[in-house]
XYZ file of C-alpha atoms in Angstrom:
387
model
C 38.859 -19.267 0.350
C 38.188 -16.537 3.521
C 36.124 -13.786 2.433
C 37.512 -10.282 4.105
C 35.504 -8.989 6.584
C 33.945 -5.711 5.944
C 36.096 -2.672 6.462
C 35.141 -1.013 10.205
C 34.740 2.615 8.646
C 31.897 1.762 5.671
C 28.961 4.301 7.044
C 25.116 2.319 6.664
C 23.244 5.058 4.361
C 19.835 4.283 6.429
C 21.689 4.094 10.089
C 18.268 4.645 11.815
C 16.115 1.682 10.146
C 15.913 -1.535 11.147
C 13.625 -4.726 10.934
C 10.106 -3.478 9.725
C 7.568 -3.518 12.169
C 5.363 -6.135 10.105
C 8.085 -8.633 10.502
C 8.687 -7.961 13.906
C 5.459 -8.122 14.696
C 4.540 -11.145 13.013
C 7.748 -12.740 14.474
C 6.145 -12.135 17.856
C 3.245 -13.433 17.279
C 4.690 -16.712 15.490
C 6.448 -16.748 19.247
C 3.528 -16.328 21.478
C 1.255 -18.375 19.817
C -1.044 -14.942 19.156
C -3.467 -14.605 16.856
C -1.744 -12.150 13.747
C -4.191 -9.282 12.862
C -0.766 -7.033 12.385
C 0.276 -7.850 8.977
C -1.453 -7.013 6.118
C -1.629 -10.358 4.381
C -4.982 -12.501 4.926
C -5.532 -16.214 5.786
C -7.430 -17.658 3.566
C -7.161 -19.215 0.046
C -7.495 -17.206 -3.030
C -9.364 -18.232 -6.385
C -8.597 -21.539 -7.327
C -8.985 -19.907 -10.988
C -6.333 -18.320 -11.385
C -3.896 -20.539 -9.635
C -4.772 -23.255 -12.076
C -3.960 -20.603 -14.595
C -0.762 -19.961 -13.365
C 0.421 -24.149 -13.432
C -1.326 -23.917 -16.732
C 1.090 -21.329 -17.933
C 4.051 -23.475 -16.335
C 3.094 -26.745 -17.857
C 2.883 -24.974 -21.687
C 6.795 -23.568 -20.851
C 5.651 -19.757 -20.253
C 9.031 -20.112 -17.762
C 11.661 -17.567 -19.092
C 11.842 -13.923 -19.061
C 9.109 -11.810 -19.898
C 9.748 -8.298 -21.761
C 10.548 -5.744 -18.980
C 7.863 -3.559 -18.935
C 5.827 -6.697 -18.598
C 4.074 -9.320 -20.479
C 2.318 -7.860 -22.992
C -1.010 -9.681 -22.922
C -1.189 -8.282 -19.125
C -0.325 -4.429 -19.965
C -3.153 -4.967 -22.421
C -5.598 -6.066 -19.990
C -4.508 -3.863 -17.743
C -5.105 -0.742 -20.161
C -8.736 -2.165 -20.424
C -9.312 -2.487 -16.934
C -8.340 1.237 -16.197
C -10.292 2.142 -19.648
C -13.365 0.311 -18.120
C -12.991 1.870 -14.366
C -11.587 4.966 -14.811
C -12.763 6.232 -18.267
C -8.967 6.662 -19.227
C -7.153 5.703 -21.766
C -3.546 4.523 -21.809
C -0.923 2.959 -23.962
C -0.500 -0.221 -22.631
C 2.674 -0.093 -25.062
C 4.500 3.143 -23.206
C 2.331 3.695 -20.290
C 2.481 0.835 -18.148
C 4.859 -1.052 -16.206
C 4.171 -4.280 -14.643
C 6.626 -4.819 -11.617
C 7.494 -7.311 -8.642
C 5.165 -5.680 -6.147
C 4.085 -1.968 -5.673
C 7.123 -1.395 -3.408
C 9.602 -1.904 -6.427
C 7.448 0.254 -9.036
C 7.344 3.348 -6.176
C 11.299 3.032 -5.690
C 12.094 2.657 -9.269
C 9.907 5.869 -9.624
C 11.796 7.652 -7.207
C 15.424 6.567 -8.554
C 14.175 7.758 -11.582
C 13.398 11.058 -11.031
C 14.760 12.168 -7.434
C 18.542 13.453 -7.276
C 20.760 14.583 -3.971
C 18.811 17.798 -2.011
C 15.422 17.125 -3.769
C 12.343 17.378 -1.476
C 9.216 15.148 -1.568
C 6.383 15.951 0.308
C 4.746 12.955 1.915
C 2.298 12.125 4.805
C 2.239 10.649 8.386
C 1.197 8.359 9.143
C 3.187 6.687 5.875
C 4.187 3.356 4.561
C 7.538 2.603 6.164
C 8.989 2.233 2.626
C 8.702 5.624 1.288
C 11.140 7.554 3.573
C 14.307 5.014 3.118
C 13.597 5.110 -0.329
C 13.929 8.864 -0.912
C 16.707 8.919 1.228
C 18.666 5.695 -0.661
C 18.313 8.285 -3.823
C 19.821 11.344 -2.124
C 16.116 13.178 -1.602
C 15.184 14.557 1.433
C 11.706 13.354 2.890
C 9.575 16.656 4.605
C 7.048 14.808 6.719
C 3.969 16.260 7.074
C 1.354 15.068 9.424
C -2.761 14.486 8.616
C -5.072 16.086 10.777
C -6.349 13.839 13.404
C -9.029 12.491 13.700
C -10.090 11.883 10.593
C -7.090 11.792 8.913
C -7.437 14.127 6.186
C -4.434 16.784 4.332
C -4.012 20.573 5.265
C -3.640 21.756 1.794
C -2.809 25.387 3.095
C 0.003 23.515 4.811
C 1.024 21.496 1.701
C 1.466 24.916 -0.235
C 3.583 26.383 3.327
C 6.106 23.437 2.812
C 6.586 23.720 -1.147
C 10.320 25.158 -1.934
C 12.046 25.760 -4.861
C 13.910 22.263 -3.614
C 10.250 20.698 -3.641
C 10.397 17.373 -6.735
C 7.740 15.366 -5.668
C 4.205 14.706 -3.689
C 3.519 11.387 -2.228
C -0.033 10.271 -1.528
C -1.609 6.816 -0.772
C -5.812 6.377 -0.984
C -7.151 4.338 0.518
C -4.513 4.977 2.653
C -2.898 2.489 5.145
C -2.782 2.789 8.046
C -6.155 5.053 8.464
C -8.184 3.292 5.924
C -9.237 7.236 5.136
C -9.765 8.055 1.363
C -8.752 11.170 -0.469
C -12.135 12.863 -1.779
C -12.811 14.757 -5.216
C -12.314 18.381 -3.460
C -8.225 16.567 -2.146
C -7.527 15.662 -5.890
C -8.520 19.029 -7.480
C -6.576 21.015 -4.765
C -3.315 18.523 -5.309
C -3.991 19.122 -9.671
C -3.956 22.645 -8.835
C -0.422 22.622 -6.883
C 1.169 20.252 -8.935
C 0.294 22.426 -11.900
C 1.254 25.511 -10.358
C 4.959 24.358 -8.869
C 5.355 21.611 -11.454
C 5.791 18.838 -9.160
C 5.611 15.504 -9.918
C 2.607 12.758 -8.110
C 3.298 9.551 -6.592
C -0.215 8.322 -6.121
C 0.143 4.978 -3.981
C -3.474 3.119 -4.951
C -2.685 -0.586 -4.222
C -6.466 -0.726 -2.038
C -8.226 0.888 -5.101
C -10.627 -1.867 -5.071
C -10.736 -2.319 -0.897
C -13.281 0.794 -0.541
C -16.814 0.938 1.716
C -19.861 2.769 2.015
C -20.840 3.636 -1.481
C -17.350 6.087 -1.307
C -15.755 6.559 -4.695
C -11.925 5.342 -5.448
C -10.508 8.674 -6.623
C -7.501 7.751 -8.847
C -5.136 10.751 -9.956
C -5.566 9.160 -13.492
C -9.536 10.340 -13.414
C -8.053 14.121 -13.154
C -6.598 15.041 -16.963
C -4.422 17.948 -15.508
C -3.012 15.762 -12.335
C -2.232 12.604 -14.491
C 0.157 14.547 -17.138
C 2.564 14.629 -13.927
C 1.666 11.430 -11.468
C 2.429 8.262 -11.705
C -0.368 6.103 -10.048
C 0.840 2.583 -8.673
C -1.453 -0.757 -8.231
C -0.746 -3.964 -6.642
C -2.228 -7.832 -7.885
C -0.983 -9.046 -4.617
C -3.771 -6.302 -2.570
C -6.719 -7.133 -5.150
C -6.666 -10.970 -5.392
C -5.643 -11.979 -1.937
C -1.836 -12.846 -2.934
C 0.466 -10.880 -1.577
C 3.158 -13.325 -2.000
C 3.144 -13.358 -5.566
C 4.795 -9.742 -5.501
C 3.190 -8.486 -8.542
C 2.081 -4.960 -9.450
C 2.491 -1.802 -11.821
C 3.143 1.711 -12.708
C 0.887 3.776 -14.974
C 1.678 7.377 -16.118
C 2.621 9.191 -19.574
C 5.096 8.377 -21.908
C 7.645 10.535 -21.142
C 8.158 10.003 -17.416
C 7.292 5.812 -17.967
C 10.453 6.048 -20.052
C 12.396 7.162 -17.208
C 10.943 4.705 -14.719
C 12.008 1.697 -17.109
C 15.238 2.431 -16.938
C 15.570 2.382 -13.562
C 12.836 -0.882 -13.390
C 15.335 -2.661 -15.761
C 18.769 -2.585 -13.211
C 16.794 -3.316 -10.169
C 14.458 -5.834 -11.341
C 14.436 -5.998 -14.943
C 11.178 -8.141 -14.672
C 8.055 -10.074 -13.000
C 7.857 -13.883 -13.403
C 6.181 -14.970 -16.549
C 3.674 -17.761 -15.882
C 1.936 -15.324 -12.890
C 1.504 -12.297 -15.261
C -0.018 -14.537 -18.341
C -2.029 -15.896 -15.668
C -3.320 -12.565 -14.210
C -4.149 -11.212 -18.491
C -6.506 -14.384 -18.534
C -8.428 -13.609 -15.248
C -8.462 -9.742 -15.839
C -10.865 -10.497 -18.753
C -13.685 -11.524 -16.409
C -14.747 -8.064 -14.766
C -16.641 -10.006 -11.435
C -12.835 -10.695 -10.584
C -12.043 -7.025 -9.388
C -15.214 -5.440 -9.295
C -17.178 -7.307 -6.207
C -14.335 -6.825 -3.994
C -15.334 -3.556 -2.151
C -17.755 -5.848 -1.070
C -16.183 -8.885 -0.250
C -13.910 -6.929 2.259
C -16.639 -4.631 3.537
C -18.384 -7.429 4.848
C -15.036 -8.791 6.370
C -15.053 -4.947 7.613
C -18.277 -5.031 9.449
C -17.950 -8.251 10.873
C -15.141 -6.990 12.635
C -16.927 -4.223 13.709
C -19.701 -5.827 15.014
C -17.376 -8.355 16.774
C -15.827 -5.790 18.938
C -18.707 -4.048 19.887
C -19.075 -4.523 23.543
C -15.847 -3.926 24.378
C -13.453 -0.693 25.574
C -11.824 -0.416 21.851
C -12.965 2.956 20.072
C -12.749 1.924 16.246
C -11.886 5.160 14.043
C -13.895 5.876 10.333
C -12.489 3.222 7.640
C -13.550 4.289 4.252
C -10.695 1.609 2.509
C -7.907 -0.796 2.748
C -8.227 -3.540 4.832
C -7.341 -2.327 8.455
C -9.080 -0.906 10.788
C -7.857 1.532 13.224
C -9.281 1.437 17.021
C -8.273 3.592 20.086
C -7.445 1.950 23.285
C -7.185 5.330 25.268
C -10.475 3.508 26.978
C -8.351 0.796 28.597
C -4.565 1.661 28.937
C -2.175 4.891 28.886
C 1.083 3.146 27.874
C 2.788 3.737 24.654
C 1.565 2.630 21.294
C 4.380 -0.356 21.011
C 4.578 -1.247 24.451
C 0.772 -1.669 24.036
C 0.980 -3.438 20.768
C 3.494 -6.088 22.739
C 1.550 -6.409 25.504
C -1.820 -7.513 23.509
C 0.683 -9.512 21.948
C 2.693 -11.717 24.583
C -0.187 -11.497 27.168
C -3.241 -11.773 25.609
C -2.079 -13.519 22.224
C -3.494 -11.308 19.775
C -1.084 -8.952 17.490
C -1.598 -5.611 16.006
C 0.587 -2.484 15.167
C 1.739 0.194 16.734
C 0.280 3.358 14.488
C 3.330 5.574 15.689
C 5.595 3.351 13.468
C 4.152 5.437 10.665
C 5.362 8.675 12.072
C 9.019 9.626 11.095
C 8.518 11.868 14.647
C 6.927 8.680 16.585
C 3.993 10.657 17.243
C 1.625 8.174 19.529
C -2.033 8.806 19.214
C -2.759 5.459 21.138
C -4.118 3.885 17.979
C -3.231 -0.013 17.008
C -4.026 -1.009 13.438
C -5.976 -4.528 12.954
C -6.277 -6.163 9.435
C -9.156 -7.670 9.065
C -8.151 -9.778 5.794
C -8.851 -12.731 7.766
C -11.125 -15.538 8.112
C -14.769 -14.941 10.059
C -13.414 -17.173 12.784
C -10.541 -15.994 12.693
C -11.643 -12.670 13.645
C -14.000 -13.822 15.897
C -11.763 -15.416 17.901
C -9.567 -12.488 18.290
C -12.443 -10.158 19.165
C -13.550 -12.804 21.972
C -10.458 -11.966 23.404
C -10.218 -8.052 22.776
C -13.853 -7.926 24.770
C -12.330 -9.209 27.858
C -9.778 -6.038 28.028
């Protein structure tokens, strides 16, 4: 039976967005043969552990729904993971959410609480899901930008932008693109505005384990005052090297976890079974989480080291695992024209940093991730030498 086609006069509600820029990139890249150091996804195996744990799980019929807020034997590890890194301690029983990737747990979060005309504050260069999201719920996104070049907040600016509209603050540390991190003095000044205008904190912290240098992870949920109104948000797929899997979680206080379940439970409802069991069993052994600063800092310098010699300019990366370099050393073109170019003509892919600007703002910065193998890397910085 013929389907009708879709009436002519049905507006989109996100007119301006199309393919992400991590897919198109990738696509390109899968079409020129290039080496892919856009996406954030790396190219080796992970732990053979844990995926034995998961067919484990399988095999004994752990294959049917799991409770919605997650299994419980993972929100209970989970509780004593942030009770052993962060000195906190939270209900695993009305405090945490587990959810199919961090992307799901920050838009349930916002079509919990956001309603038509609400601002949220957030920060460009920003994850290309945060804006579509607000705007899907009716809230208005107020882009504000972080000082170059080291990427960090203008507080006096924050407080400038704050209205009696103002719902919500957005942050992400270690943040992607930069690979910046918020410091101490950031989350005292953001407790004391979020206090003062009683705004609630989305605190984006999927790279809380990617961070170099002896630098400290500073998690709103170490800050008493901050973490009565944020919601912090993690990500499996970041720590153990499987972003596929699409598993992560929402912690924050009773009251405002009750509100993010109900909107978790009509877009989701829940994460597969056998993969969460799986991830409560390898939680228990601390090594798991707790060496990978530096695991990736060594995939960090070797990337580093590799481009030395040539007319790249890498910028500070304190976290995540990308590394942002300057090519104003070697060409004047656009970002994305750039971006293709090192693409289809030299065969290596990266992205364009003004993607993260709702304004397009072009700084002549490409991010790299350098969650790859050594030769992979290599092999790409061979070729970035020769520009």
């Amino acid at each position: 039976m013929a389907t009708s086609p879709l009436p002519m006069n049905i507006p989109s509600r996100l007119p301006d967005v199309g393919t992400s820029i991590f897919t198109v990139m990738s696509k390109m890249a899968l079409d020129y043969g290039a080496i892919n150091l856009s996406q954030g996804f790396p190219d080796f195996s992970i732990d053979r552990q844990i995926i034995e744990l998961v067919h484990r799980y399988m095999v004994e019929d752990h294959n049917q729904y799991a409770p919605m807020p997650g299994a419980v034997a993972l929100r209970n590890a989970i509780a004593s993971v942030i009770g052993r890194t962060y000195g906190r301690s939270v209900d695993p029983e009305t405090e945490i959410t587990v959810t199919p990737g961090a992307t799901e747990a920050i838009f349930s979060i916002i079509a919990a609480f956001i309603t038509t005309g609400d601002e949220v504050l957030l920060f460009d260069p920003s994850y290309d899901s945060y804006n579509p999201a607000i705007r899907l719920n009716g809230g208005v996104p107020v882009h504000l930008h972080m000082r170059q070049p080291d990427f960090s907040i203008d507080w006096a600016e924050v407080r400038q932008k704050i209205t009696s509209r103002t719902r919500m603050i957005m942050i992400n540390t270690p943040h992607n693109p930069s690979g910046a991190v918020l410091s101490a003095a950031d989350l005292l000044e953001l407790e004391r505005i979020a206090l003062q205008h009683n705004l609630l904190v989305v605190s984006d912290e999927v790279y809380e384990r990617l961070i170099y240098d002896g630098t400290l992870h500073q998690s709103v949920l170490c800050y008493p005052g901050l973490a009565a109104q944020s919601l912090a948000v993690f990500s499996f797929g970041k720590t153990f090297h499987a972003t596929g899997w699409k598993v992560g979680y929402a912690v924050g206080p009773s009251a405002l976890m009750k509100e993010v379940r109900k909107a978790h439970q009509f877009i989701a409802f829940s994460v597969n079974t056998p993969v969460q069991l799986a991830l409560a069993e390898y939680l228990q052994t601390p090594d798991h989480y707790e060496r990978l600063g530096d695991f990736y800092q060594q995939k960090r310098d070797f990337f580093l080291e590799q481009i030395k010699g040539s007319s790249f300019e890498p910028r500070p990366c304190k976290g995540s695992y990308f590394q942002l370099v300057s090519y104003r050393g070697i060409s004047s073109q656009p970002d994305v024209a750039m971006a293709e170019e090192l693409t289809q003509k030299f065969k290596v892919a990266a992205i364009p940093v003004s993607v993260f600007y709702q304004d397009k703002t072009d700084n002549r910065l490409l991010r790299f991730c350098f969650a790859k193998k050594e030769e992979t890397l290599a092999k790409a910085c061979e070729i970035l030498r020769k520009l």
